[in-house]
Amino acid sequence: MTTRANVNGEHRPRPSGQPQHQNHHHPQGQGQGQVQQNYYPHPNYASSSSSAASFKGCCCCLFLLLTFLGLLVLAVVLVIVLAVKPKKPQFDLQQVSVQYVGITTAPASQTSPATSASLSLSIRMLFTAVNPNKVGIKYGESKFYVMYKGVPLGVATMPGFYQPSHSVRQVETTVVVDRINLLQTDAEDLVKDASLNDRVELKVMGDVGAKIRVLQFTSPRVQVTVNCIVVISPRKQSLTYKQCGVDSVNV
């Protein structure tokens, strides 16, 4: 128990449960019980903001650099194209040599009432490639189909090659057909053409892929279509007629 003095100097006891009054000094303009707090930015927040800004700046610089390089490459390609002035290569079936033509027929019978025929053929084809450009041309592997009345008989394959500028090159390939059986209608037409008319008409078709090569760079593929009609004589074992068209234009 504590005591306190009165006006006369006497000390009177104070109840132990009663708290002592203390003088609290509050800042001016603030009410009692309010606490002033100061907030400061976290250091990690500032560093992350600066990192994001740096990343965006790098992306913008990289995008501008790639755009500039792309425009530069496009300008160089345009200058080369204008300087070279590329032209389409010329590719033609120059010569056809008949090495062998054989037709085997089986007449109609009771067991096989339809006429059947098989064709054996071996012809050599000589193509001429002309490069009128100032730069070289690279040809890919090409295939030429030999057909009779729309029926494929065989395929002649021509390997790829490189042709220098302002040059003419001859490429040779051979197609061999070994006893291919024809349907009834086609077999009857083949027997009639060979025995009566001594005239068998074949069609040679194929696509030749060429790319112009400049400073170790190749252009997009340029397609040249070969479409030829050849007529051979089974009796003479020779070629009697040839007509070719390149890209549907007769030459």
mmCIF file of C-alpha atoms in Angstrom:
data_model
loop_
_atom_site.group_PDB
_atom_site.id
_atom_site.type_symbol
_atom_site.label_atom_id
_atom_site.label_comp_id
_atom_site.label_asym_id
_atom_site.label_seq_id
_atom_site.Cartn_x
_atom_site.Cartn_y
_atom_site.Cartn_z
ATOM 1 C CA MET A 1 0.000 0.000 0.000
ATOM 2 C CA THR A 2 1.288 3.456 -0.923
ATOM 3 C CA THR A 3 0.638 6.752 0.889
ATOM 4 C CA ARG A 4 0.098 10.240 -0.403
ATOM 5 C CA ALA A 5 0.289 13.593 1.364
ATOM 6 C CA ASN A 6 -2.693 15.856 1.843
ATOM 7 C CA VAL A 7 -2.866 19.555 2.201
ATOM 8 C CA ASN A 8 -1.887 19.455 5.882
ATOM 9 C CA GLY A 9 1.156 17.311 5.144
ATOM 10 C CA GLU A 10 -0.349 14.121 6.298
ATOM 11 C CA HIS A 11 0.196 11.014 4.337
ATOM 12 C CA ARG A 12 -2.881 9.028 3.475
ATOM 13 C CA PRO A 13 -2.778 5.511 2.174
ATOM 14 C CA ARG A 14 -3.796 4.862 -1.491
ATOM 15 C CA PRO A 15 -5.464 1.716 -2.554
ATOM 16 C CA SER A 16 -3.061 -0.728 -4.094
ATOM 17 C CA GLY A 17 -5.367 -1.488 -7.088
ATOM 18 C CA GLN A 18 -5.577 2.129 -8.271
ATOM 19 C CA PRO A 19 -2.999 2.940 -10.954
ATOM 20 C CA GLN A 20 -0.839 5.952 -10.849
ATOM 21 C CA HIS A 21 -1.583 8.744 -13.320
ATOM 22 C CA GLN A 22 1.239 9.490 -15.718
ATOM 23 C CA ASN A 23 1.559 12.429 -17.980
ATOM 24 C CA HIS A 24 1.893 11.382 -21.643
ATOM 25 C CA HIS A 25 3.057 13.960 -24.169
ATOM 26 C CA HIS A 26 1.343 13.586 -27.557
ATOM 27 C CA PRO A 27 2.485 15.280 -30.703
ATOM 28 C CA GLN A 28 0.624 18.406 -31.660
ATOM 29 C CA GLY A 29 -2.374 17.755 -33.913
ATOM 30 C CA GLN A 30 -2.753 14.103 -33.017
ATOM 31 C CA GLY A 31 -5.327 12.619 -30.682
ATOM 32 C CA GLN A 32 -4.612 10.447 -27.773
ATOM 33 C CA GLY A 33 -4.062 6.783 -28.628
ATOM 34 C CA GLN A 34 -2.818 7.443 -32.216
ATOM 35 C CA VAL A 35 0.628 6.201 -33.165
ATOM 36 C CA GLN A 36 2.638 7.805 -35.960
ATOM 37 C CA GLN A 37 4.233 5.352 -38.366
ATOM 38 C CA ASN A 38 6.695 5.972 -41.203
ATOM 39 C CA TYR A 39 6.755 3.692 -44.324
ATOM 40 C CA TYR A 40 9.882 3.180 -46.435
ATOM 41 C CA PRO A 41 10.079 1.191 -49.782
ATOM 42 C CA HIS A 42 11.558 -2.259 -49.593
ATOM 43 C CA PRO A 43 14.983 -2.467 -51.230
ATOM 44 C CA ASN A 44 14.001 -5.603 -53.237
ATOM 45 C CA TYR A 45 11.125 -3.715 -54.885
ATOM 46 C CA ALA A 46 13.427 -1.049 -56.269
ATOM 47 C CA SER A 47 15.901 -3.615 -57.621
ATOM 48 C CA SER A 48 13.148 -5.634 -59.348
ATOM 49 C CA SER A 49 11.779 -2.498 -61.030
ATOM 50 C CA SER A 50 15.190 -1.570 -62.385
ATOM 51 C CA SER A 51 15.730 -5.163 -63.651
ATOM 52 C CA ALA A 52 12.395 -5.132 -65.505
ATOM 53 C CA ALA A 53 13.224 -1.800 -67.114
ATOM 54 C CA SER A 54 16.641 -3.105 -68.206
ATOM 55 C CA PHE A 55 15.083 -6.269 -69.668
ATOM 56 C CA LYS A 56 12.563 -4.232 -71.684
ATOM 57 C CA GLY A 57 15.331 -2.016 -72.970
ATOM 58 C CA CYS A 58 17.390 -5.015 -74.088
ATOM 59 C CA CYS A 59 14.382 -6.532 -75.889
ATOM 60 C CA CYS A 60 13.742 -3.281 -77.743
ATOM 61 C CA CYS A 61 17.392 -3.017 -78.782
ATOM 62 C CA LEU A 62 17.432 -6.645 -79.973
ATOM 63 C CA PHE A 63 14.227 -6.157 -81.973
ATOM 64 C CA LEU A 64 15.603 -3.039 -83.655
ATOM 65 C CA LEU A 65 18.861 -4.838 -84.452
ATOM 66 C CA LEU A 66 17.087 -7.823 -86.024
ATOM 67 C CA THR A 67 14.842 -5.502 -88.034
ATOM 68 C CA PHE A 68 17.852 -3.601 -89.322
ATOM 69 C CA LEU A 69 19.660 -6.810 -90.292
ATOM 70 C CA GLY A 70 16.562 -8.118 -92.078
ATOM 71 C CA LEU A 71 16.185 -4.906 -94.065
ATOM 72 C CA LEU A 72 19.891 -4.985 -94.891
ATOM 73 C CA VAL A 73 19.718 -8.558 -96.201
ATOM 74 C CA LEU A 74 16.613 -7.710 -98.243
ATOM 75 C CA ALA A 75 18.372 -4.687 -99.759
ATOM 76 C CA VAL A 76 21.420 -6.798 -100.671
ATOM 77 C CA VAL A 77 19.211 -9.455 -102.301
ATOM 78 C CA LEU A 78 17.355 -6.814 -104.307
ATOM 79 C CA VAL A 79 20.622 -5.290 -105.484
ATOM 80 C CA ILE A 80 21.918 -8.719 -106.549
ATOM 81 C CA VAL A 81 18.668 -9.558 -108.359
ATOM 82 C CA LEU A 82 18.702 -6.238 -110.209
ATOM 83 C CA ALA A 83 22.353 -6.691 -111.116
ATOM 84 C CA VAL A 84 22.074 -10.337 -112.196
ATOM 85 C CA LYS A 85 18.605 -10.168 -113.811
ATOM 86 C CA PRO A 86 17.995 -13.936 -113.596
ATOM 87 C CA LYS A 87 16.290 -15.693 -116.483
ATOM 88 C CA LYS A 88 14.498 -19.002 -116.576
ATOM 89 C CA PRO A 89 16.736 -21.865 -117.725
ATOM 90 C CA GLN A 90 15.935 -23.716 -120.943
ATOM 91 C CA PHE A 91 15.508 -27.488 -120.725
ATOM 92 C CA ASP A 92 14.460 -29.548 -123.727
ATOM 93 C CA LEU A 93 14.334 -33.140 -124.910
ATOM 94 C CA GLN A 94 16.784 -32.905 -127.771
ATOM 95 C CA GLN A 95 16.994 -36.484 -129.023
ATOM 96 C CA VAL A 96 15.272 -39.854 -128.542
ATOM 97 C CA SER A 97 16.943 -43.094 -129.601
ATOM 98 C CA VAL A 98 14.932 -46.292 -129.701
ATOM 99 C CA GLN A 99 17.074 -49.189 -128.555
ATOM 100 C CA TYR A 100 14.382 -51.861 -128.389
ATOM 101 C CA VAL A 101 10.622 -52.144 -128.797
ATOM 102 C CA GLY A 102 8.863 -55.462 -128.286
ATOM 103 C CA ILE A 103 5.134 -56.274 -128.186
ATOM 104 C CA THR A 104 3.878 -59.668 -127.120
ATOM 105 C CA THR A 105 0.232 -60.487 -127.795
ATOM 106 C CA ALA A 106 -1.984 -63.284 -126.628
ATOM 107 C CA PRO A 107 -5.060 -63.887 -128.814
ATOM 108 C CA ALA A 108 -8.460 -64.355 -127.325
ATOM 109 C CA SER A 109 -9.441 -67.863 -126.277
ATOM 110 C CA GLN A 110 -12.178 -69.642 -124.390
ATOM 111 C CA THR A 111 -10.366 -69.280 -121.103
ATOM 112 C CA SER A 112 -9.332 -65.683 -121.836
ATOM 113 C CA PRO A 113 -11.831 -64.052 -124.201
ATOM 114 C CA ALA A 114 -10.077 -60.638 -124.004
ATOM 115 C CA THR A 115 -7.002 -59.770 -126.012
ATOM 116 C CA SER A 116 -3.934 -59.149 -123.858
ATOM 117 C CA ALA A 117 -0.614 -57.588 -124.716
ATOM 118 C CA SER A 118 2.631 -56.746 -122.977
ATOM 119 C CA LEU A 119 5.132 -54.084 -123.955
ATOM 120 C CA SER A 120 8.904 -54.116 -123.588
ATOM 121 C CA LEU A 121 10.693 -50.889 -124.330
ATOM 122 C CA SER A 122 14.142 -49.342 -124.021
ATOM 123 C CA ILE A 123 14.741 -45.794 -125.223
ATOM 124 C CA ARG A 124 17.557 -43.340 -124.635
ATOM 125 C CA MET A 125 16.701 -39.688 -124.115
ATOM 126 C CA LEU A 126 19.153 -36.819 -124.530
ATOM 127 C CA PHE A 127 18.223 -33.539 -122.819
ATOM 128 C CA THR A 128 19.854 -30.181 -123.460
ATOM 129 C CA ALA A 129 20.110 -27.616 -120.655
ATOM 130 C CA VAL A 130 20.891 -23.992 -121.518
ATOM 131 C CA ASN A 131 21.866 -21.492 -118.837
ATOM 132 C CA PRO A 132 21.527 -17.905 -120.148
ATOM 133 C CA ASN A 133 22.302 -16.304 -116.774
ATOM 134 C CA LYS A 134 25.418 -14.612 -115.453
ATOM 135 C CA VAL A 135 25.479 -17.033 -112.516
ATOM 136 C CA GLY A 136 25.395 -20.802 -112.150
ATOM 137 C CA ILE A 137 22.310 -23.012 -111.860
ATOM 138 C CA LYS A 138 21.939 -26.048 -109.632
ATOM 139 C CA TYR A 139 19.553 -28.765 -110.831
ATOM 140 C CA GLY A 140 17.996 -31.296 -108.507
ATOM 141 C CA GLU A 141 17.198 -34.913 -109.274
ATOM 142 C CA SER A 142 14.383 -35.161 -111.822
ATOM 143 C CA LYS A 143 12.075 -37.944 -112.981
ATOM 144 C CA PHE A 144 10.450 -38.319 -116.389
ATOM 145 C CA TYR A 145 7.447 -40.590 -116.904
ATOM 146 C CA VAL A 146 6.834 -42.448 -120.165
ATOM 147 C CA MET A 147 3.128 -43.079 -120.772
ATOM 148 C CA TYR A 148 0.962 -44.721 -123.403
ATOM 149 C CA LYS A 149 -2.595 -43.332 -123.589
ATOM 150 C CA GLY A 150 -2.284 -42.055 -120.020
ATOM 151 C CA VAL A 151 -0.951 -45.378 -118.665
ATOM 152 C CA PRO A 152 2.494 -45.052 -117.005
ATOM 153 C CA LEU A 153 4.980 -47.465 -118.547
ATOM 154 C CA GLY A 154 8.272 -46.544 -116.900
ATOM 155 C CA VAL A 155 10.314 -43.829 -115.206
ATOM 156 C CA ALA A 156 13.597 -42.288 -116.312
ATOM 157 C CA THR A 157 15.681 -40.682 -113.554
ATOM 158 C CA MET A 158 18.096 -37.836 -114.184
ATOM 159 C CA PRO A 159 20.654 -37.096 -111.441
ATOM 160 C CA GLY A 160 21.203 -33.551 -110.234
ATOM 161 C CA PHE A 161 24.083 -31.462 -111.518
ATOM 162 C CA TYR A 162 25.554 -27.956 -111.478
ATOM 163 C CA GLN A 163 25.713 -25.851 -114.626
ATOM 164 C CA PRO A 164 28.025 -22.816 -114.901
ATOM 165 C CA SER A 165 26.904 -19.488 -116.303
ATOM 166 C CA HIS A 166 26.401 -19.009 -120.051
ATOM 167 C CA SER A 167 26.853 -22.695 -120.815
ATOM 168 C CA VAL A 168 25.096 -25.553 -122.598
ATOM 169 C CA ARG A 169 25.074 -29.043 -121.156
ATOM 170 C CA GLN A 170 23.669 -32.321 -122.401
ATOM 171 C CA VAL A 171 22.273 -34.901 -119.994
ATOM 172 C CA GLU A 172 21.473 -38.468 -120.988
ATOM 173 C CA THR A 173 19.080 -40.910 -119.363
ATOM 174 C CA THR A 174 17.437 -44.206 -120.311
ATOM 175 C CA VAL A 175 14.018 -45.630 -119.571
ATOM 176 C CA VAL A 176 13.528 -49.396 -119.626
ATOM 177 C CA VAL A 177 10.121 -51.099 -119.673
ATOM 178 C CA ASP A 178 10.126 -54.858 -119.144
ATOM 179 C CA ARG A 179 6.960 -56.642 -120.299
ATOM 180 C CA ILE A 180 4.354 -54.436 -118.745
ATOM 181 C CA ASN A 181 0.843 -55.797 -119.177
ATOM 182 C CA LEU A 182 -1.802 -53.455 -120.554
ATOM 183 C CA LEU A 183 -5.538 -53.494 -120.024
ATOM 184 C CA GLN A 184 -7.884 -54.898 -122.665
ATOM 185 C CA THR A 185 -8.667 -51.625 -124.446
ATOM 186 C CA ASP A 186 -5.095 -50.330 -124.305
ATOM 187 C CA ALA A 187 -3.732 -53.697 -125.421
ATOM 188 C CA GLU A 188 -6.008 -53.764 -128.472
ATOM 189 C CA ASP A 189 -4.982 -50.198 -129.376
ATOM 190 C CA LEU A 190 -1.288 -51.027 -128.953
ATOM 191 C CA VAL A 191 -1.549 -54.117 -131.190
ATOM 192 C CA LYS A 192 -3.407 -52.108 -133.812
ATOM 193 C CA ASP A 193 -0.921 -49.222 -133.715
ATOM 194 C CA ALA A 194 2.089 -51.518 -133.908
ATOM 195 C CA SER A 195 0.903 -54.059 -136.486
ATOM 196 C CA LEU A 196 -1.263 -51.962 -138.811
ATOM 197 C CA ASN A 197 0.052 -48.408 -138.493
ATOM 198 C CA ASP A 198 3.627 -49.103 -137.364
ATOM 199 C CA ARG A 199 3.188 -46.099 -135.128
ATOM 200 C CA VAL A 200 3.252 -46.112 -131.314
ATOM 201 C CA GLU A 201 2.763 -42.717 -129.703
ATOM 202 C CA LEU A 202 4.273 -42.161 -126.265
ATOM 203 C CA LYS A 203 4.261 -39.165 -123.979
ATOM 204 C CA VAL A 204 7.240 -38.077 -121.867
ATOM 205 C CA MET A 205 6.443 -35.775 -118.949
ATOM 206 C CA GLY A 206 8.430 -34.498 -115.996
ATOM 207 C CA ASP A 207 9.391 -31.528 -113.865
ATOM 208 C CA VAL A 208 12.915 -30.181 -113.573
ATOM 209 C CA GLY A 209 13.792 -28.249 -110.415
ATOM 210 C CA ALA A 210 16.467 -25.566 -110.807
ATOM 211 C CA LYS A 211 17.921 -23.019 -108.380
ATOM 212 C CA ILE A 212 20.052 -20.020 -109.278
ATOM 213 C CA ARG A 213 23.208 -19.861 -107.166
ATOM 214 C CA VAL A 214 24.801 -16.496 -106.282
ATOM 215 C CA LEU A 215 27.670 -16.090 -103.779
ATOM 216 C CA GLN A 216 26.994 -19.458 -102.123
ATOM 217 C CA PHE A 217 23.297 -18.552 -101.821
ATOM 218 C CA THR A 218 20.566 -20.360 -103.756
ATOM 219 C CA SER A 219 17.317 -18.825 -104.926
ATOM 220 C CA PRO A 220 13.884 -20.414 -104.455
ATOM 221 C CA ARG A 221 13.147 -23.393 -106.682
ATOM 222 C CA VAL A 222 12.318 -22.609 -110.312
ATOM 223 C CA GLN A 223 10.255 -25.360 -111.915
ATOM 224 C CA VAL A 224 10.568 -26.192 -115.607
ATOM 225 C CA THR A 225 7.965 -28.601 -116.987
ATOM 226 C CA VAL A 226 8.855 -30.894 -119.893
ATOM 227 C CA ASN A 227 5.973 -32.258 -121.983
ATOM 228 C CA CYS A 228 6.953 -34.215 -125.095
ATOM 229 C CA ILE A 229 5.170 -36.461 -127.574
ATOM 230 C CA VAL A 230 7.321 -39.053 -129.347
ATOM 231 C CA VAL A 231 6.274 -41.521 -132.018
ATOM 232 C CA ILE A 232 8.328 -44.660 -132.584
ATOM 233 C CA SER A 233 8.256 -47.321 -135.302
ATOM 234 C CA PRO A 234 8.351 -50.888 -133.952
ATOM 235 C CA ARG A 235 9.404 -52.253 -137.358
ATOM 236 C CA LYS A 236 12.246 -49.820 -137.924
ATOM 237 C CA GLN A 237 13.111 -49.619 -134.228
ATOM 238 C CA SER A 238 13.485 -45.855 -134.610
ATOM 239 C CA LEU A 239 11.922 -42.493 -133.811
ATOM 240 C CA THR A 240 9.651 -41.007 -136.477
ATOM 241 C CA TYR A 241 8.238 -37.901 -134.775
ATOM 242 C CA LYS A 242 8.943 -35.663 -131.774
ATOM 243 C CA GLN A 243 7.211 -32.551 -130.443
ATOM 244 C CA CYS A 244 8.072 -30.936 -127.132
ATOM 245 C CA GLY A 245 6.608 -28.143 -125.078
ATOM 246 C CA VAL A 246 8.128 -26.404 -122.085
ATOM 247 C CA ASP A 247 5.638 -24.788 -119.714
ATOM 248 C CA SER A 248 2.854 -25.404 -122.268
ATOM 249 C CA VAL A 249 4.753 -23.450 -124.951
ATOM 250 C CA ASN A 250 5.828 -25.366 -128.038
ATOM 251 C CA VAL A 251 9.495 -25.045 -128.964
#
